[in-house]
Coordinates of C-alpha atoms in Angstrom, one line a residue:
X1 CA -14.0 -70.2 -41.0
X2 CA -16.1 -71.7 -38.2
X3 CA -14.1 -73.6 -35.6
X4 CA -14.6 -77.3 -36.2
X5 CA -15.2 -77.8 -32.5
X6 CA -18.1 -75.3 -32.4
X7 CA -21.6 -76.6 -33.1
X8 CA -23.7 -74.6 -35.5
X9 CA -26.6 -74.9 -33.1
X10 CA -24.8 -74.0 -29.9
X11 CA -27.0 -71.5 -28.2
X12 CA -24.0 -69.6 -26.9
X13 CA -22.5 -69.1 -30.3
X14 CA -25.3 -69.3 -32.9
X15 CA -26.8 -66.0 -33.9
X16 CA -30.5 -65.1 -33.5
X17 CA -32.6 -64.8 -36.6
X18 CA -32.2 -61.0 -36.7
X19 CA -28.5 -60.6 -37.3
X20 CA -27.0 -57.2 -37.1
X21 CA -26.7 -54.9 -40.2
X22 CA -23.5 -55.5 -42.1
X23 CA -22.8 -58.8 -40.5
X24 CA -21.9 -61.9 -42.6
X25 CA -25.0 -64.1 -42.9
X26 CA -24.9 -67.5 -41.2
X27 CA -27.0 -70.6 -41.5
X28 CA -28.8 -69.3 -38.3
X29 CA -29.7 -66.0 -40.0
X30 CA -30.3 -66.9 -43.7
X31 CA -33.8 -67.3 -45.1
X32 CA -34.1 -70.7 -46.8
X33 CA -37.9 -70.5 -46.9
X34 CA -37.9 -71.0 -50.7
X35 CA -36.4 -74.5 -50.2
X36 CA -39.0 -75.7 -47.7
X37 CA -40.7 -78.9 -48.9
X38 CA -39.1 -78.5 -52.3
X39 CA -37.6 -81.7 -53.8
X40 CA -35.2 -79.6 -55.9
X41 CA -33.4 -78.4 -52.7
X42 CA -33.8 -81.5 -50.6
X43 CA -31.8 -84.6 -50.0
X44 CA -34.2 -86.5 -47.7
X45 CA -37.9 -87.3 -47.2
X46 CA -39.5 -86.8 -43.8
X47 CA -42.5 -89.0 -43.2
X48 CA -44.6 -87.7 -40.3
X49 CA -47.0 -90.3 -38.8
X50 CA -49.7 -88.5 -36.9
X51 CA -51.3 -90.5 -34.1
X52 CA -54.6 -90.1 -32.4
X53 CA -53.2 -90.0 -28.9
X54 CA -56.5 -89.3 -27.3
X55 CA -60.1 -88.4 -28.0
X56 CA -59.2 -84.7 -27.9
X57 CA -56.2 -84.7 -30.2
X58 CA -56.0 -81.0 -31.1
X59 CA -52.9 -79.0 -30.2
X60 CA -52.7 -77.2 -26.9
X61 CA -52.9 -73.9 -28.7
X62 CA -55.7 -74.8 -31.1
X63 CA -59.0 -73.4 -30.0
X64 CA -57.4 -71.8 -26.9
X65 CA -58.2 -68.1 -26.5
X66 CA -56.1 -67.6 -23.3
X67 CA -53.1 -68.8 -21.4
X68 CA -55.5 -70.4 -18.9
X69 CA -57.1 -72.5 -21.6
X70 CA -53.7 -73.6 -22.9
X71 CA -52.6 -74.6 -19.4
X72 CA -55.8 -76.6 -18.7
X73 CA -55.6 -78.4 -22.1
X74 CA -51.9 -79.2 -21.7
X75 CA -52.5 -80.7 -18.3
X76 CA -55.1 -83.0 -19.8
X77 CA -52.7 -83.9 -22.6
X78 CA -50.0 -84.8 -20.0
X79 CA -52.4 -87.1 -18.2
X80 CA -53.4 -88.7 -21.5
X81 CA -49.8 -89.2 -22.5
X82 CA -49.0 -90.9 -19.2
X83 CA -51.8 -93.4 -19.9
X84 CA -50.4 -94.0 -23.4
X85 CA -46.8 -94.7 -22.3
X86 CA -47.2 -98.4 -23.0
X87 CA -47.8 -97.8 -26.7
X88 CA -44.9 -95.4 -27.4
X89 CA -42.2 -97.8 -28.7
X90 CA -42.7 -99.4 -32.1
X91 CA -40.4 -102.4 -32.9
X92 CA -40.4 -102.3 -36.7
X93 CA -37.1 -103.8 -38.0
X94 CA -36.9 -102.3 -41.5
X95 CA -37.6 -98.6 -41.2
X96 CA -36.0 -95.8 -39.4
X97 CA -38.7 -94.5 -37.1
X98 CA -38.3 -91.7 -34.6
X99 CA -41.2 -92.1 -32.1
X100 CA -41.7 -88.6 -30.8
X101 CA -44.9 -89.2 -29.0
X102 CA -43.1 -88.6 -25.7
X103 CA -44.3 -87.1 -22.4
X104 CA -42.9 -83.8 -21.5
X105 CA -39.3 -83.5 -20.3
X106 CA -40.3 -83.6 -16.6
X107 CA -42.3 -86.8 -17.2
X108 CA -39.7 -88.9 -19.1
X109 CA -38.6 -92.1 -17.6
X110 CA -34.9 -92.8 -18.1
X111 CA -34.1 -95.6 -20.5
X112 CA -32.4 -98.7 -19.1
X113 CA -30.0 -98.7 -22.0
X114 CA -27.9 -95.6 -21.8
X115 CA -26.7 -95.9 -25.4
X116 CA -30.2 -95.5 -26.7
X117 CA -31.6 -92.1 -27.6
X118 CA -34.7 -90.9 -25.8
X119 CA -36.6 -91.8 -29.0
X120 CA -36.8 -95.2 -30.6
X121 CA -34.7 -95.4 -33.7
X122 CA -35.4 -98.2 -36.1
X123 CA -33.3 -98.8 -39.1
X124 CA -34.6 -98.7 -42.7
X125 CA -33.9 -101.6 -45.0
X126 CA -31.2 -101.1 -47.7
X127 CA -34.0 -101.3 -50.3
X128 CA -35.8 -98.4 -48.7
X129 CA -39.1 -100.4 -48.6
X130 CA -41.3 -99.6 -45.7
X131 CA -42.2 -102.3 -43.3
X132 CA -45.8 -103.3 -42.6
X133 CA -46.7 -102.3 -39.0
X134 CA -50.2 -103.5 -38.8
X135 CA -49.4 -106.8 -37.1
X136 CA -47.4 -105.2 -34.2
X137 CA -49.2 -105.7 -30.9
X138 CA -48.2 -102.4 -29.4
X139 CA -49.1 -100.5 -32.6
X140 CA -52.6 -102.0 -32.5
X141 CA -53.5 -100.5 -29.2
X142 CA -56.6 -98.2 -29.6
X143 CA -54.8 -95.1 -28.3
X144 CA -51.9 -95.4 -30.9
X145 CA -53.6 -95.4 -34.2
X146 CA -52.0 -93.5 -37.1
X147 CA -54.8 -91.2 -38.4
X148 CA -52.8 -89.6 -41.2
X149 CA -49.4 -89.3 -42.7
X150 CA -47.6 -86.2 -44.0
X151 CA -44.5 -86.4 -46.3
X152 CA -42.1 -83.5 -46.6
X153 CA -38.9 -83.0 -48.6
X154 CA -36.2 -81.8 -46.2
X155 CA -32.6 -80.6 -46.4
X156 CA -30.5 -82.4 -43.8
X157 CA -27.8 -79.6 -43.7
X158 CA -30.4 -77.0 -42.8
X159 CA -32.1 -79.1 -40.1
X160 CA -28.7 -80.3 -38.7
X161 CA -27.4 -76.7 -38.5
X162 CA -30.4 -75.7 -36.3
X163 CA -30.9 -78.7 -34.1
X164 CA -28.6 -81.2 -32.3
X165 CA -31.5 -83.6 -32.6
X166 CA -31.2 -83.7 -36.4
X167 CA -27.5 -83.3 -36.3
X168 CA -27.1 -86.5 -34.4
X169 CA -29.6 -88.2 -36.6
X170 CA -27.8 -87.3 -39.8
X171 CA -24.2 -87.7 -38.7
X172 CA -24.1 -90.5 -36.1
X173 CA -22.2 -92.8 -38.5
X174 CA -24.9 -95.5 -38.2
X175 CA -26.6 -97.0 -41.3
X176 CA -29.8 -95.0 -40.7
X177 CA -27.8 -91.7 -41.1
X178 CA -27.3 -92.7 -44.8
X179 CA -31.0 -93.5 -45.4
X180 CA -33.1 -91.1 -47.5
X181 CA -36.4 -91.7 -45.6
X182 CA -36.9 -90.7 -42.0
X183 CA -40.1 -91.2 -40.1
X184 CA -41.3 -89.2 -37.1
X185 CA -44.2 -90.3 -35.0
X186 CA -46.1 -87.5 -33.1
X187 CA -49.4 -86.9 -31.4
X188 CA -52.0 -85.0 -33.4
X189 CA -51.7 -82.4 -30.7
X190 CA -48.2 -81.7 -31.9
X191 CA -48.8 -81.5 -35.6
X192 CA -49.4 -77.7 -36.0
X193 CA -46.4 -76.8 -33.8
X194 CA -44.0 -79.2 -35.6
X195 CA -45.0 -77.7 -38.9
X196 CA -44.4 -74.2 -37.6
X197 CA -41.0 -75.4 -36.2
X198 CA -39.9 -77.0 -39.4
X199 CA -40.9 -73.8 -41.4
X200 CA -38.9 -71.7 -38.9
X201 CA -35.8 -73.8 -39.3
X202 CA -35.9 -72.7 -43.0
X203 CA -37.2 -69.2 -42.8
X204 CA -36.6 -67.9 -39.3
X205 CA -40.2 -66.8 -39.1
X206 CA -43.4 -68.0 -37.4
X207 CA -47.0 -67.5 -38.6
X208 CA -48.5 -67.8 -35.2
X209 CA -48.5 -64.8 -32.9
X210 CA -50.9 -65.8 -30.0
X211 CA -49.5 -66.9 -26.6
X212 CA -51.0 -70.4 -26.8
X213 CA -49.7 -71.0 -30.3
X214 CA -46.2 -69.7 -29.4
X215 CA -46.1 -71.9 -26.3
X216 CA -46.9 -74.9 -28.5
X217 CA -44.0 -74.1 -30.8
X218 CA -41.8 -73.5 -27.8
X219 CA -42.5 -76.9 -26.5
X220 CA -41.8 -78.5 -29.9
X221 CA -38.6 -76.5 -30.2
X222 CA -37.5 -77.8 -26.8
X223 CA -38.3 -81.4 -27.8
X224 CA -36.3 -81.1 -31.0
X225 CA -33.6 -78.9 -29.5
X226 CA -33.9 -75.9 -31.7
X227 CA -32.5 -73.2 -29.5
X228 CA -32.9 -70.3 -32.0
X229 CA -36.6 -71.0 -32.2
X230 CA -36.9 -71.2 -28.4
X231 CA -35.2 -67.8 -28.2
X232 CA -37.5 -66.4 -30.9
X233 CA -40.6 -67.6 -29.1
X234 CA -39.3 -66.3 -25.8
X235 CA -38.8 -62.9 -27.3
X236 CA -42.3 -62.8 -28.9
X237 CA -43.9 -64.0 -25.6
X238 CA -42.1 -61.2 -23.7
X239 CA -43.6 -58.7 -26.1
X240 CA -47.1 -59.8 -25.2
X241 CA -49.0 -58.4 -22.2
X242 CA -48.1 -60.4 -19.1
X243 CA -50.7 -61.6 -16.6
X244 CA -50.4 -63.5 -13.4
X245 CA -51.6 -66.7 -15.2
X246 CA -49.1 -66.4 -18.0
X247 CA -46.2 -65.5 -15.7
X248 CA -46.8 -68.5 -13.5
X249 CA -47.1 -70.7 -16.6
X250 CA -43.7 -69.5 -17.9
X251 CA -42.1 -70.3 -14.6
X252 CA -43.5 -73.8 -14.6
X253 CA -42.4 -74.8 -18.2
X254 CA -40.3 -78.0 -18.4
X255 CA -36.8 -77.2 -17.2
X256 CA -34.3 -78.9 -19.5
X257 CA -30.8 -77.4 -19.5
X258 CA -31.3 -76.0 -23.0
X259 CA -34.7 -74.5 -22.2
X260 CA -33.4 -72.9 -19.0
X261 CA -30.8 -71.1 -21.0
X262 CA -32.8 -70.2 -24.1
X263 CA -35.9 -69.1 -22.2
X264 CA -34.1 -67.4 -19.3
X265 CA -35.1 -63.9 -20.4
X266 CA -38.7 -65.0 -20.4
X267 CA -38.6 -66.5 -17.0
X268 CA -36.7 -63.4 -15.7
X269 CA -39.5 -61.2 -17.1
X270 CA -42.1 -63.4 -15.4
X271 CA -40.4 -63.2 -12.1
X272 CA -40.1 -59.4 -12.3
X273 CA -43.8 -59.1 -13.2
X274 CA -44.9 -61.2 -10.2
X275 CA -42.5 -59.4 -7.9
X276 CA -43.8 -56.0 -9.1
X277 CA -47.5 -57.0 -8.9
X278 CA -47.3 -58.5 -5.5
X279 CA -44.7 -56.3 -3.9
X280 CA -47.3 -55.3 -1.3
X281 CA -48.1 -58.7 -0.1
X282 CA -50.6 -57.4 2.6
X283 CA -52.7 -55.7 -0.2
X284 CA -53.0 -58.9 -2.2
X285 CA -52.8 -61.4 0.6
X286 CA -55.5 -63.8 -0.7
X287 CA -53.9 -63.9 -4.2
X288 CA -50.4 -64.3 -2.8
X289 CA -51.5 -67.1 -0.5
X290 CA -52.9 -68.9 -3.5
X291 CA -49.7 -68.7 -5.6
X292 CA -47.8 -71.9 -6.3
X293 CA -44.2 -72.4 -5.1
X294 CA -42.6 -70.9 -8.2
X295 CA -44.7 -67.7 -7.8
X296 CA -43.9 -67.4 -4.1
X297 CA -40.1 -67.7 -4.8
X298 CA -40.4 -64.9 -7.4
X299 CA -42.1 -62.6 -5.0
X300 CA -39.8 -63.3 -2.1
X301 CA -36.7 -62.8 -4.2
X302 CA -37.5 -59.1 -4.7
X303 CA -35.6 -56.3 -2.9
X304 CA -38.6 -54.1 -3.3
X305 CA -41.1 -56.0 -1.1
X306 CA -43.3 -53.4 0.7
X307 CA -43.2 -55.1 4.1
X308 CA -42.8 -53.7 7.6
X309 CA -39.7 -55.7 8.3
X310 CA -38.1 -59.1 7.5
X311 CA -40.0 -60.4 10.6
X312 CA -43.2 -60.0 8.5
X313 CA -41.6 -61.9 5.6
X314 CA -40.7 -64.8 8.0
X315 CA -44.3 -64.9 9.4
X316 CA -45.8 -64.8 5.9
X317 CA -43.5 -67.7 4.6
X318 CA -44.6 -69.8 7.6
X319 CA -48.2 -69.0 7.0
X320 CA -48.0 -69.9 3.3
X321 CA -46.0 -73.1 3.9
X322 CA -48.4 -74.3 6.6
X323 CA -51.4 -73.7 4.3
X324 CA -49.8 -75.4 1.2
X325 CA -48.0 -78.2 3.0
X326 CA -50.0 -79.5 6.0
X327 CA -47.6 -82.4 6.5
X328 CA -44.7 -81.4 8.7
X329 CA -42.1 -83.4 6.8
X330 CA -43.1 -82.0 3.5
X331 CA -43.1 -78.5 5.0
X332 CA -39.7 -78.9 6.5
X333 CA -38.4 -80.1 3.1
X334 CA -39.8 -77.1 1.3
X335 CA -38.6 -74.5 3.9
X336 CA -35.2 -76.1 4.0
X337 CA -34.5 -76.5 0.3
X338 CA -36.6 -73.9 -1.4
X339 CA -38.1 -71.1 0.7
X340 CA -35.7 -70.7 3.7
X341 CA -33.0 -69.2 1.4
X342 CA -35.3 -66.3 0.5
X343 CA -35.8 -65.2 4.2
X344 CA -33.1 -62.6 5.0
X345 CA -32.4 -63.6 8.5
X346 CA -29.7 -61.0 9.1
X347 CA -32.4 -58.3 9.0
X348 CA -34.8 -60.0 11.4
X349 CA -35.0 -58.7 15.0
X350 CA -33.3 -60.6 17.7
X351 CA -36.6 -61.3 19.4
X352 CA -37.9 -63.0 16.2
X353 CA -34.6 -64.9 15.7
X354 CA -35.1 -66.5 19.1
X355 CA -38.4 -67.8 17.9
X356 CA -36.8 -69.3 14.8
X357 CA -34.6 -71.5 17.1
X358 CA -37.7 -73.0 18.7
X359 CA -39.9 -73.2 15.5
X360 CA -40.7 -76.8 14.7
X361 CA -41.3 -76.1 11.0
X362 CA -37.6 -75.6 10.4
X363 CA -34.9 -78.3 10.7
X364 CA -33.1 -77.4 13.9
X365 CA -29.6 -77.5 12.4
X366 CA -30.7 -75.3 9.5
X367 CA -32.4 -72.8 11.9
X368 CA -29.3 -72.7 14.1
X369 CA -27.0 -72.0 11.2
X370 CA -29.3 -69.2 9.9
X371 CA -29.6 -67.5 13.2
X372 CA -25.8 -67.8 13.9
X373 CA -25.0 -66.2 10.5
X374 CA -27.6 -63.5 11.2
X375 CA -26.1 -62.6 14.6
X376 CA -22.5 -62.5 13.2
X377 CA -23.8 -60.1 10.5
X378 CA -25.4 -57.9 13.1
X379 CA -22.1 -57.7 15.0
X380 CA -20.2 -56.6 12.0
X381 CA -19.2 -52.9 11.5
X382 CA -21.5 -51.0 9.1
X383 CA -18.8 -50.8 6.3
X384 CA -18.3 -54.6 6.6
X385 CA -22.1 -55.2 6.4
X386 CA -22.2 -53.1 3.2
X387 CA -19.3 -55.1 1.8
X388 CA -21.1 -58.4 2.5
X389 CA -24.2 -57.1 0.9
X390 CA -22.3 -56.0 -2.2
X391 CA -20.7 -59.5 -2.5
X392 CA -24.1 -61.2 -2.0
X393 CA -26.0 -59.0 -4.5
X394 CA -25.2 -61.3 -7.5
X395 CA -26.7 -64.3 -5.8
X396 CA -30.3 -65.5 -6.0
X397 CA -31.1 -65.5 -2.3
X398 CA -29.4 -62.1 -1.5
X399 CA -29.6 -62.8 2.2
X400 CA -27.3 -59.9 3.1
X401 CA -29.1 -57.4 0.9
X402 CA -31.5 -55.1 2.7
X403 CA -35.0 -54.8 1.3
X404 CA -37.0 -51.5 1.1
X405 CA -38.6 -52.1 4.5
X406 CA -41.4 -49.8 5.7
X407 CA -39.6 -49.9 9.1
X408 CA -35.9 -49.4 8.9
X409 CA -33.6 -52.0 10.7
X410 CA -31.8 -50.9 13.8
X411 CA -28.9 -52.3 15.8
X412 CA -29.5 -52.4 19.6
X413 CA -27.2 -52.9 22.5
X414 CA -29.0 -53.6 25.8
X415 CA -27.7 -53.2 29.4
X416 CA -29.4 -54.5 32.6
X417 CA -26.9 -53.0 35.2
X418 CA -26.4 -50.6 36.8
X419 CA -29.6 -49.4 35.2
X420 CA -31.8 -50.7 32.4
X421 CA -30.6 -49.0 29.3
X422 CA -30.4 -49.5 25.5
X423 CA -28.4 -47.9 22.8
X424 CA -30.0 -47.9 19.4
X425 CA -28.3 -47.2 16.0
X426 CA -30.2 -46.2 13.0
X427 CA -28.6 -45.6 9.6
X428 CA -30.4 -43.8 6.7
X429 CA -29.2 -43.4 3.2
X430 CA -29.0 -39.9 1.6
X431 CA -31.6 -41.0 -1.0
X432 CA -34.0 -42.0 1.8
X433 CA -33.7 -38.6 3.5
X434 CA -34.1 -36.7 0.2
X435 CA -37.3 -38.6 -0.5
X436 CA -38.8 -37.4 2.8
X437 CA -39.2 -33.9 1.5
X438 CA -41.5 -32.0 2.0
X439 CA -43.5 -33.9 4.8
X440 CA -42.4 -37.5 4.8
X441 CA -41.6 -39.8 7.7
X442 CA -39.6 -43.0 8.0
X443 CA -39.9 -45.3 11.0
X444 CA -37.5 -47.7 12.6
X445 CA -38.2 -51.3 13.6
X446 CA -39.4 -51.8 17.1
X447 CA -36.9 -52.3 19.9
X448 CA -37.6 -53.0 23.6
X449 CA -36.6 -51.6 27.0
X450 CA -38.0 -52.8 30.3
X451 CA -40.6 -54.9 28.4
X452 CA -42.0 -52.0 26.5
X453 CA -41.7 -51.5 22.7
X454 CA -40.2 -48.3 21.3
X455 CA -39.4 -46.9 17.9
X456 CA -37.6 -44.0 16.2
X457 CA -39.1 -41.8 13.5
X458 CA -37.2 -39.4 11.2
X459 CA -39.2 -36.5 9.7
X460 CA -39.0 -33.7 7.2
X461 CA -41.1 -31.1 8.9
X462 CA -41.6 -27.3 9.1
X463 CA -39.8 -25.4 11.8
X464 CA -42.5 -23.5 13.6
X465 CA -40.3 -20.5 14.5
X466 CA -38.4 -20.0 11.2
X467 CA -41.0 -21.5 8.8
X468 CA -38.3 -23.6 7.0
X469 CA -38.1 -27.3 6.3
X470 CA -35.7 -29.2 8.5
X471 CA -34.8 -32.7 9.8
X472 CA -36.5 -34.0 12.9
X473 CA -36.0 -37.1 15.1
X474 CA -38.6 -38.5 17.5
X475 CA -38.9 -41.4 20.0
X476 CA -42.2 -43.1 20.4
X477 CA -43.7 -45.9 22.5
X478 CA -45.8 -48.6 20.8
X479 CA -48.2 -49.7 23.5
X480 CA -51.4 -47.8 23.8
X481 CA -53.4 -47.6 27.0
X482 CA -52.8 -46.4 30.5
X483 CA -49.2 -47.6 30.8
X484 CA -46.7 -44.9 31.9
X485 CA -43.0 -45.1 31.4
X486 CA -40.4 -42.6 32.5
X487 CA -37.3 -42.5 30.2
X488 CA -34.1 -40.3 29.9
X489 CA -33.1 -40.1 26.2
X490 CA -30.3 -38.6 24.1
X491 CA -30.0 -38.2 20.3
X492 CA -26.6 -38.1 18.7
X493 CA -25.2 -38.3 15.1
X494 CA -21.9 -38.9 13.5
X495 CA -20.4 -35.6 12.1
X496 CA -17.4 -34.6 10.0
X497 CA -14.5 -34.1 10.3
X498 CA -14.0 -36.5 13.3
X499 CA -16.9 -38.8 12.2
X500 CA -17.6 -39.4 15.9
X501 CA -21.1 -39.4 17.4
X502 CA -21.9 -35.9 18.7
X503 CA -24.8 -35.3 21.1
X504 CA -27.5 -33.2 19.6
X505 CA -30.4 -33.3 22.0
X506 CA -31.1 -34.6 25.6
X507 CA -34.3 -34.9 27.4
X508 CA -36.6 -36.9 29.6
X509 CA -40.2 -37.9 29.2
X510 CA -42.9 -39.9 30.9
X511 CA -44.5 -41.9 28.1
X512 CA -48.1 -43.0 27.9
X513 CA -49.2 -45.5 25.2
X514 CA -49.0 -44.1 21.6
X515 CA -47.1 -40.9 22.5
X516 CA -43.8 -39.7 21.0
X517 CA -41.3 -37.0 21.9
X518 CA -38.3 -35.5 20.0
X519 CA -36.8 -32.5 18.3
X520 CA -38.2 -30.9 15.1
X521 CA -34.9 -29.4 14.0
X522 CA -32.2 -31.9 15.2
X523 CA -29.3 -30.2 13.5
X524 CA -30.5 -26.6 13.7
X525 CA -30.0 -26.1 10.0
X526 CA -32.4 -25.7 7.0
X527 CA -33.3 -28.9 5.0
X528 CA -31.3 -27.7 2.0
X529 CA -28.1 -27.5 4.0
X530 CA -28.8 -30.9 5.7
X531 CA -29.1 -32.8 2.4
X532 CA -26.4 -30.8 0.5
X533 CA -23.4 -32.5 -1.0
X534 CA -21.1 -30.9 1.5
X535 CA -23.3 -31.7 4.5
X536 CA -21.4 -32.6 7.7
X537 CA -23.8 -35.4 8.5
X538 CA -23.6 -37.8 5.5
X539 CA -20.6 -40.0 5.6
X540 CA -20.2 -42.0 2.4
X541 CA -23.8 -41.2 1.7
X542 CA -25.1 -42.6 5.1
X543 CA -26.6 -40.6 8.0
X544 CA -25.6 -42.4 11.3
X545 CA -28.0 -41.7 14.2
X546 CA -27.9 -43.0 17.7
X547 CA -30.4 -42.9 20.5
X548 CA -29.7 -43.8 24.2
X549 CA -32.6 -44.7 26.4
X550 CA -32.4 -45.2 30.2
X551 CA -35.3 -46.1 32.5
X552 CA -35.8 -43.5 35.2
X553 CA -36.4 -44.7 38.8

C-alpha cells in the first residue's frame, strides 16, 4: 500500500510511463486513454476558454520548422504576455475559473496575498449556473477576448494523481473542490500543448515528435506541474539531434524547482554537447565569443578544454566578459557570482596570479581569496593535491581538478642567491606517457629564469644508436632572436625503491632563441620497459621529473 505521506505525483517516487517488466502497474504507468473525454468514466467537466492573446495566437511549435523558429516565436509571445498582464485576472463571482494565461515562470510577479494560488480561482455557484462575464471591464479589453470554448469530460483522480496543480484543485477542502465544472483560461498559443498534455495524463503517450512541439508540451507540463510528462519530453528531446541553438535553448528554459529536477538529464546533455563542440575555444573563437552566459558556463565547466593552460582560460573569460558586459559594475557582478568559479586559479602560473590581484575587473577581496587559495594549493605535497582534487570532483566548479591542458602545469622554486637558479617539478600520468607512443610530445607550461622563458618537453622518440623507442626529456627557451643565455641544467626523476629523486643527466648549454637541449633516452631503457607495470619510475601511476637550472656567469 502506498504511504499516505507520499504524493502520487512526487517526481522522486512516481514511476515513468515505461515501467519495468513484471512490475505492478501504477497510476503513473497505466494507460487510461480509453477514458479520455468520455462521460462514462468522468466525474467532472473541464471548460477551456481560449483567448486571443495577440494577433499571432498560434502555439510556439505550430508552423515552426526549427528550434530557432520556436525560440523567436516564444520571445514574441513573452513580450505580448507582458503587455497583456493587466487583463489576466477575471473577477467573476459565481464560477470557478482558473486563469492560466500567465507569463512564463521567470516573468511571474508575486501575489500580494500569499494565501492565493498563482492562478485566479473563482467559485462556482451552488446551482452550477455560469455567470455572465460580458460586463466585466477587464474581460472587455481587446487583447483578452475569448475566441472559442472547448469542453472535456475529465476524471479528477487521474489528473490529481499526475499533477499537484489538479490535486490541490480537487482536494483543497474549499467549496470549489466539490463543484462539477472547472474552467481554465489559456492563450490560443497554449491550446495544442494543453490538449497533448491532458491526453498524456491519461495515456502516457504524445502524438507530437518535433522539437518545437515537444517544447510546447514541456512548457505546459511545467505550468500544470506534470513531472512525468516533463521527464517524457526531456527523454524524447535528448533522443533528437542536438545543435548549438537547441542546446542553448534547453539551458535557458524557465528554471522552476520542479523543472530543474525533471529536465536535469536534458540540461546535462546540452552542457555536454556544448562542452564537446567548443572544447577547442581557439578554433571556434568567434562562435564562443557570441555564446550567452549559460553557454559559456557549460564550456568552462569541462575538464577537456583544449587550452594551452589555465592562464589562457582566464584571459578568455576576461575577453568575453568585457565584450558582453561593457559596464564595469555589471562585469564585476558576473565574474564574481557566475564566471569566476569556473576559472581554476590553482593551475594558473604565479606570474598570471600576480596580474589577477591588480585586475580591476574582479572584486579585490574575491581576487585576493582566489589567489591565496591557489598559492596554498601549489604549496601542498602532490598526494595532498590529488586528494583535494578528488574531494572537489563532485562539485560544479571543480577548481582543484586539472584540465587536459596542452601545456602541463609545473611547480617552480626560484632562488636569487648565491646564484640565480630555479628548480622545476613536472609530473606526468602513466596514461599521458603511454599516449606519446610512437612519436608524441608533451610540453610544460613556461617558467622563467633571469627574465627568460623556458619550458620542458617530454618525447617518445627513436634512439639513434639502438633504433628502439625510448623516453626523452628536453629543455627549451621560448624567446626567438639573437638573445644568448648560458645555463647549467640537471634532469632527475623519482625512482623505486627509495622513491627519491635520482640524477639522470647533467649538462650545460648556451641557448639562443627557439633552441632546445636534452637527452633522447633519459632512463637508458626501451620504451616498453619504461611504461611496463613494474617500471621503476611510475609511483602510484605518476612519473615525477625534476629539472634544475642555474645561470652561468
